[in-house]
Amino acid sequence: MAPDGTPRHVPVLLEETLEALSPVRGGRYLDGTVGLGGHAEALLDAAPGSELCGLDRDGEALALARGRLARFGERVRLFHSRYSEFAAALRELGWESVNGALLDIGVSSLQLDEAERGFSFSGDGPLDMRMDPSSGERSAWHWVNRENFGRLKECIATFGEEPQAGRIARAIVEARQKAPIETTAELAALVERAYPAAWRARARRHPATRTFQALRMAVNDELGELRRFLDRILEWLPLGGRLVVITFHSLEDRMVKRAMRHWAEGCRCPRHVAVCRCGHVPEVRLLAKKPLSASDEELALNPRASSAKLRAVEKIAVPPGDGGMGEQA
């Protein structure tokens, strides 16, 4: 436990995040996934007088972050919200731009370590997996016990990138015809049995890992959240403003990479046009050509950082028609 009573929390890629954000004294920052407040605390310490708008849809995590960040007083404003809805929070604060924005879109240790949240099969709990259990949205139980074979297979194959998606979906459908599948341990055992014996023998991880990941992503519409955020965040950055995104899944990293490279493109005229007519200029510069990953030293302290990838950009131009949004407030 930390001195303030919050669970011990190790922010992933902390030094790399601070270097990429390069926070300035008196700046305004958005942390769309404030979690337990580790990145936010380091940012506020690094930039005296800076302000932070923090969002999280996990109410339990937000309450713990509020305690951790209490020493910063009015410099911190926290909202129980999806990060795709950041614009509403910024408008409520009267902010017209932010000097930097951060997303760390991995599942928090708080969620993974509490069996009753249903994110992990390391402990037996209900099939929930909702980032915000108070949302009233459908839980993993509904996906497992109510969705048809086709949607289950598609979910597991797409979000989990699971080659045995068909066998797993069929096993789930057959099992629930006898009785509902109620717990994480029950589902994990079912998936393990559905795996071919030869695959089980070669597996480096539990056979249910990808299925649980897929269900969690579907339950929380994680790719949709990321897409909506990326569609809007650039207009809220002033010239020199920076965006840092940490992902833990190949589909999320691919989406971030494509968006950032698209923003960094110059002319977008068709190839047969000899002289540029579109007049488009790069809106950002990539702060690193390849994603940053955890060092060996960090992995020794925090093995969950093994799949983390950090990508970052700096805004260098305001596109025509921006209407002034993104200019320094």
Coordinates of C-alpha atoms in Angstrom, one line a residue:
M1 CA 0.0 0.0 0.0
A2 CA 1.1 3.6 -0.7
P3 CA 1.4 6.0 2.3
D4 CA -2.0 7.5 1.5
G5 CA -3.7 4.1 1.7
T6 CA -4.1 3.5 -2.1
P7 CA -3.1 0.2 -3.5
R8 CA 0.6 0.1 -4.7
H9 CA 0.5 1.1 -8.4
V10 CA 3.3 1.1 -10.9
P11 CA 2.6 3.4 -13.8
V12 CA 3.8 1.8 -17.1
L13 CA 6.5 3.5 -19.1
L14 CA 6.5 6.5 -16.7
E15 CA 9.8 8.1 -17.7
E16 CA 9.0 7.7 -21.4
T17 CA 5.6 9.2 -20.9
L18 CA 7.0 12.3 -19.2
E19 CA 9.7 12.8 -21.8
A20 CA 7.1 12.5 -24.6
L21 CA 4.6 14.8 -23.0
S22 CA 7.3 17.3 -21.9
P23 CA 5.0 19.0 -19.4
V24 CA 5.5 22.7 -18.9
R25 CA 4.9 25.0 -15.9
G26 CA 1.3 26.2 -15.8
G27 CA 0.2 23.9 -18.7
R28 CA -3.1 22.2 -19.0
Y29 CA -3.2 18.4 -19.4
L30 CA -5.8 15.7 -20.1
D31 CA -5.4 12.2 -18.7
G32 CA -8.2 10.3 -20.3
T33 CA -7.6 7.1 -18.3
V34 CA -6.5 8.4 -14.9
G35 CA -6.8 5.0 -13.3
L36 CA -5.1 5.0 -9.9
G37 CA -3.4 8.4 -10.7
G38 CA 0.2 7.3 -11.2
H39 CA 0.9 9.1 -14.4
A40 CA -1.1 12.1 -13.3
E41 CA 0.8 12.4 -10.1
A42 CA 4.2 12.3 -11.8
L43 CA 3.0 14.9 -14.4
L44 CA 1.8 17.3 -11.8
D45 CA 5.0 17.0 -9.9
A46 CA 7.1 17.5 -13.0
A47 CA 5.3 20.7 -14.0
P48 CA 4.6 23.2 -11.1
G49 CA 1.4 25.1 -11.5
S50 CA 0.1 22.8 -14.2
E51 CA -3.6 21.7 -14.2
L52 CA -5.0 18.3 -15.0
C53 CA -8.4 17.1 -16.2
G54 CA -8.6 13.4 -15.4
L55 CA -11.3 11.0 -16.6
D56 CA -12.1 7.4 -15.8
R57 CA -15.2 5.3 -16.2
D58 CA -14.2 3.1 -13.3
G59 CA -15.7 4.8 -10.2
E60 CA -13.7 2.7 -7.8
A61 CA -10.4 3.7 -9.5
L62 CA -11.4 7.3 -9.7
A63 CA -12.1 7.4 -5.9
L64 CA -8.6 6.1 -5.2
A65 CA -7.1 8.5 -7.7
R66 CA -8.9 11.4 -6.0
G67 CA -7.2 10.4 -2.7
R68 CA -3.8 10.1 -4.3
L69 CA -4.0 13.5 -6.1
A70 CA -5.7 15.4 -3.2
R71 CA -2.5 17.2 -2.3
F72 CA -2.7 19.1 -5.6
G73 CA -6.0 20.7 -4.7
E74 CA -7.7 22.7 -7.4
R75 CA -5.0 21.8 -9.9
V76 CA -6.9 18.5 -10.4
R77 CA -10.4 18.0 -11.7
L78 CA -11.7 14.5 -12.0
F79 CA -14.7 13.2 -14.0
H80 CA -16.5 9.9 -14.0
S81 CA -16.6 9.6 -17.7
R82 CA -15.5 7.6 -20.8
Y83 CA -12.4 9.1 -22.3
S84 CA -14.1 9.5 -25.7
E85 CA -16.3 12.1 -24.0
F86 CA -13.4 14.3 -23.0
A87 CA -14.6 17.3 -24.9
A88 CA -17.6 17.7 -22.6
A89 CA -15.4 17.7 -19.5
L90 CA -13.0 20.2 -21.0
R91 CA -15.9 22.5 -21.9
E92 CA -17.3 22.2 -18.4
L93 CA -13.9 23.5 -17.1
G94 CA -13.9 26.3 -19.6
W95 CA -10.8 25.0 -21.3
E96 CA -10.3 25.7 -25.0
S97 CA -7.2 23.5 -25.4
V98 CA -4.8 21.3 -23.6
N99 CA -1.0 21.3 -23.8
G100 CA -0.9 17.5 -23.7
A101 CA -3.1 14.5 -23.6
L102 CA -2.4 11.0 -22.4
L103 CA -4.2 7.6 -22.7
D104 CA -3.0 4.4 -21.0
I105 CA -5.6 2.0 -22.3
G106 CA -4.6 -1.2 -20.5
V107 CA -6.7 -2.9 -17.8
S108 CA -5.6 -1.6 -14.4
S109 CA -4.2 -3.8 -11.7
L110 CA -7.2 -2.9 -9.6
Q111 CA -9.5 -4.5 -12.1
L112 CA -7.4 -7.5 -12.8
D113 CA -6.7 -8.3 -9.1
E114 CA -10.3 -8.1 -7.9
A115 CA -12.0 -11.4 -8.7
E116 CA -15.5 -9.9 -8.3
R117 CA -14.8 -7.6 -11.3
G118 CA -14.6 -10.7 -13.6
F119 CA -11.7 -9.5 -15.7
S120 CA -9.3 -12.4 -14.9
F121 CA -9.6 -16.1 -14.5
S122 CA -6.7 -16.2 -12.0
G123 CA -9.5 -15.9 -9.3
D124 CA -13.1 -17.1 -9.6
G125 CA -15.7 -14.4 -10.0
P126 CA -18.8 -13.4 -11.8
L127 CA -18.7 -12.8 -15.6
D128 CA -18.8 -9.1 -15.5
M129 CA -15.8 -7.3 -17.1
R130 CA -17.4 -3.9 -17.3
M131 CA -15.1 -1.0 -16.7
D132 CA -18.0 0.8 -15.2
P133 CA -20.3 -1.7 -13.4
S134 CA -22.8 1.1 -12.6
S135 CA -23.3 1.9 -16.3
G136 CA -26.2 -0.6 -16.8
E137 CA -24.5 -1.9 -20.0
R138 CA -24.4 -5.6 -20.8
S139 CA -21.8 -7.6 -19.0
A140 CA -19.7 -10.5 -20.2
W141 CA -22.4 -12.8 -18.9
H142 CA -24.8 -11.6 -21.6
W143 CA -22.2 -12.1 -24.3
V144 CA -21.4 -15.6 -23.1
N145 CA -25.0 -16.7 -22.5
R146 CA -27.1 -14.8 -25.0
E147 CA -25.1 -14.0 -28.2
N148 CA -25.4 -16.4 -31.1
F149 CA -22.6 -18.6 -32.3
G150 CA -21.7 -16.3 -35.2
R151 CA -21.3 -13.2 -33.1
L152 CA -19.3 -15.1 -30.4
K153 CA -17.0 -16.5 -33.0
E154 CA -16.5 -13.2 -34.6
C155 CA -15.8 -11.5 -31.3
I156 CA -13.2 -14.0 -30.2
A157 CA -11.6 -14.2 -33.6
T158 CA -11.4 -10.4 -34.1
F159 CA -10.7 -9.0 -30.7
G160 CA -8.8 -12.0 -29.3
E161 CA -7.1 -12.9 -32.6
E162 CA -7.8 -16.4 -31.5
P163 CA -7.3 -19.2 -34.1
Q164 CA -9.5 -21.6 -32.2
A165 CA -12.5 -19.1 -32.1
G166 CA -14.9 -21.5 -33.8
R167 CA -14.2 -24.4 -31.5
I168 CA -14.5 -22.1 -28.4
A169 CA -17.7 -20.4 -29.5
R170 CA -19.2 -23.8 -30.3
A171 CA -18.2 -25.2 -26.9
I172 CA -19.8 -22.2 -25.2
V173 CA -23.1 -22.5 -27.1
E174 CA -23.3 -26.2 -26.3
A175 CA -22.5 -25.8 -22.6
R176 CA -25.0 -23.0 -22.0
Q177 CA -27.8 -25.2 -23.4
K178 CA -27.5 -27.3 -20.3
A179 CA -27.0 -24.5 -17.8
P180 CA -25.9 -20.9 -17.9
I181 CA -22.2 -20.2 -17.6
E182 CA -21.9 -18.1 -14.5
T183 CA -18.2 -17.6 -13.4
T184 CA -14.8 -16.8 -14.8
A185 CA -13.4 -20.1 -13.6
E186 CA -16.2 -22.0 -15.3
L187 CA -15.6 -20.2 -18.6
A188 CA -11.8 -20.6 -18.4
A189 CA -12.1 -24.4 -17.9
L190 CA -14.6 -24.6 -20.8
V191 CA -12.2 -22.8 -23.1
E192 CA -9.3 -24.9 -22.0
R193 CA -11.2 -28.1 -22.8
A194 CA -12.2 -26.7 -26.2
Y195 CA -8.5 -26.3 -27.1
P196 CA -6.9 -29.2 -29.0
A197 CA -4.6 -31.2 -26.8
A198 CA -1.5 -30.4 -29.0
W199 CA -2.3 -26.7 -28.8
R200 CA -2.6 -26.8 -25.0
A201 CA 0.8 -28.5 -24.7
R202 CA 2.5 -25.8 -26.8
A203 CA 0.6 -22.8 -25.2
R204 CA 2.8 -20.3 -23.3
R205 CA -0.3 -18.7 -21.8
H206 CA -3.6 -20.1 -20.5
P207 CA -5.8 -21.1 -23.4
A208 CA -8.5 -18.7 -22.2
T209 CA -6.3 -15.6 -22.3
R210 CA -7.4 -14.4 -25.7
T211 CA -11.0 -15.2 -25.2
F212 CA -11.2 -13.2 -22.0
Q213 CA -9.4 -10.3 -23.7
A214 CA -11.9 -10.4 -26.6
L215 CA -15.0 -10.4 -24.3
R216 CA -13.6 -7.6 -22.3
M217 CA -13.0 -5.5 -25.4
A218 CA -16.5 -6.2 -26.7
V219 CA -18.2 -5.5 -23.4
N220 CA -16.5 -2.1 -23.1
D221 CA -16.4 -1.2 -26.8
E222 CA -12.7 -0.5 -26.4
L223 CA -11.9 0.0 -30.1
G224 CA -14.9 2.2 -30.6
E225 CA -13.8 4.3 -27.6
L226 CA -10.3 4.7 -29.1
R227 CA -11.6 5.6 -32.5
R228 CA -13.9 8.3 -31.2
F229 CA -11.1 9.8 -29.1
L230 CA -8.6 9.9 -32.0
D231 CA -11.3 11.5 -34.3
R232 CA -11.5 14.5 -31.9
I233 CA -8.3 15.0 -29.9
L234 CA -6.1 16.7 -32.4
E235 CA -8.4 19.8 -32.6
W236 CA -7.9 20.3 -28.9
L237 CA -4.1 20.5 -29.1
P238 CA -2.4 23.9 -29.7
L239 CA 0.7 24.1 -31.8
G240 CA 3.4 22.3 -29.8
G241 CA 0.8 20.3 -28.0
R242 CA 1.5 16.6 -27.5
L243 CA -0.5 13.4 -27.5
V244 CA 0.8 10.2 -25.9
V245 CA -1.0 6.9 -26.2
I246 CA 0.0 3.6 -24.5
T247 CA -1.6 0.5 -25.8
F248 CA -1.5 -3.2 -24.8
H249 CA -3.2 -4.8 -27.8
S250 CA -2.1 -5.1 -31.4
L251 CA -5.5 -3.9 -32.8
E252 CA -5.3 -0.8 -30.6
D253 CA -1.7 -0.1 -31.5
R254 CA -2.5 -0.5 -35.2
M255 CA -5.3 2.0 -34.9
V256 CA -3.1 4.6 -33.1
K257 CA -0.2 4.0 -35.6
R258 CA -2.5 4.6 -38.6
A259 CA -4.1 7.7 -37.1
M260 CA -0.7 9.3 -36.2
R261 CA 0.9 8.5 -39.6
H262 CA -2.2 9.9 -41.4
W263 CA -1.9 13.1 -39.4
A264 CA 1.8 13.3 -40.2
E265 CA 1.3 13.0 -44.0
G266 CA 1.8 15.9 -46.3
C267 CA 0.2 16.0 -49.7
R268 CA -2.8 13.7 -50.2
C269 CA -3.3 14.2 -53.9
P270 CA -3.6 11.0 -56.1
R271 CA -0.3 9.7 -57.2
H272 CA -0.9 10.7 -60.9
V273 CA -1.1 14.4 -59.9
A274 CA 2.4 15.8 -60.6
V275 CA 2.0 19.0 -58.6
C276 CA 0.2 19.1 -55.3
R277 CA -3.3 20.6 -55.5
C278 CA -4.6 19.7 -52.1
G279 CA -2.3 22.0 -50.2
H280 CA -2.3 19.7 -47.2
V281 CA 0.6 19.9 -44.8
P282 CA 1.6 17.5 -42.0
E283 CA -0.4 18.4 -38.8
V284 CA 1.9 16.5 -36.5
R285 CA 5.4 15.2 -36.2
L286 CA 6.0 11.7 -34.9
L287 CA 8.2 11.9 -31.8
A288 CA 9.5 8.4 -32.5
K289 CA 9.3 6.3 -35.7
K290 CA 8.7 3.1 -33.7
P291 CA 6.7 2.6 -30.5
L292 CA 8.6 2.6 -27.2
S293 CA 8.4 -0.4 -25.0
A294 CA 9.4 -1.2 -21.4
S295 CA 13.0 -1.6 -20.5
D296 CA 14.4 -4.8 -19.0
E297 CA 14.6 -3.0 -15.6
E298 CA 10.9 -2.0 -15.8
L299 CA 9.9 -5.5 -16.8
A300 CA 11.7 -6.9 -13.8
L301 CA 9.6 -4.7 -11.5
N302 CA 6.3 -4.9 -13.5
P303 CA 5.9 -7.9 -15.8
R304 CA 2.5 -6.6 -17.0
A305 CA 4.3 -3.9 -18.9
S306 CA 5.6 -6.5 -21.4
S307 CA 3.0 -5.8 -24.1
A308 CA 2.9 -2.0 -23.6
K309 CA 3.7 0.2 -26.6
L310 CA 3.9 4.0 -26.4
R311 CA 3.4 6.3 -29.5
A312 CA 3.5 10.1 -29.4
V313 CA 3.1 13.1 -31.6
E314 CA 3.6 16.8 -31.4
K315 CA 1.1 19.1 -33.3
I316 CA 2.9 21.4 -35.8
A317 CA 0.1 22.8 -38.0
V318 CA -3.5 23.7 -37.8
P319 CA -5.4 22.5 -40.9
P320 CA -7.6 24.9 -42.9
G321 CA -11.1 25.1 -41.5
D322 CA -10.1 24.3 -37.9
G323 CA -11.9 27.5 -36.9
G324 CA -9.2 28.4 -34.4
M325 CA -9.7 25.4 -32.1
G326 CA -6.4 24.2 -30.9
E327 CA -4.9 27.7 -30.6
Q328 CA -3.3 28.4 -27.3
A329 CA -5.9 29.4 -24.7

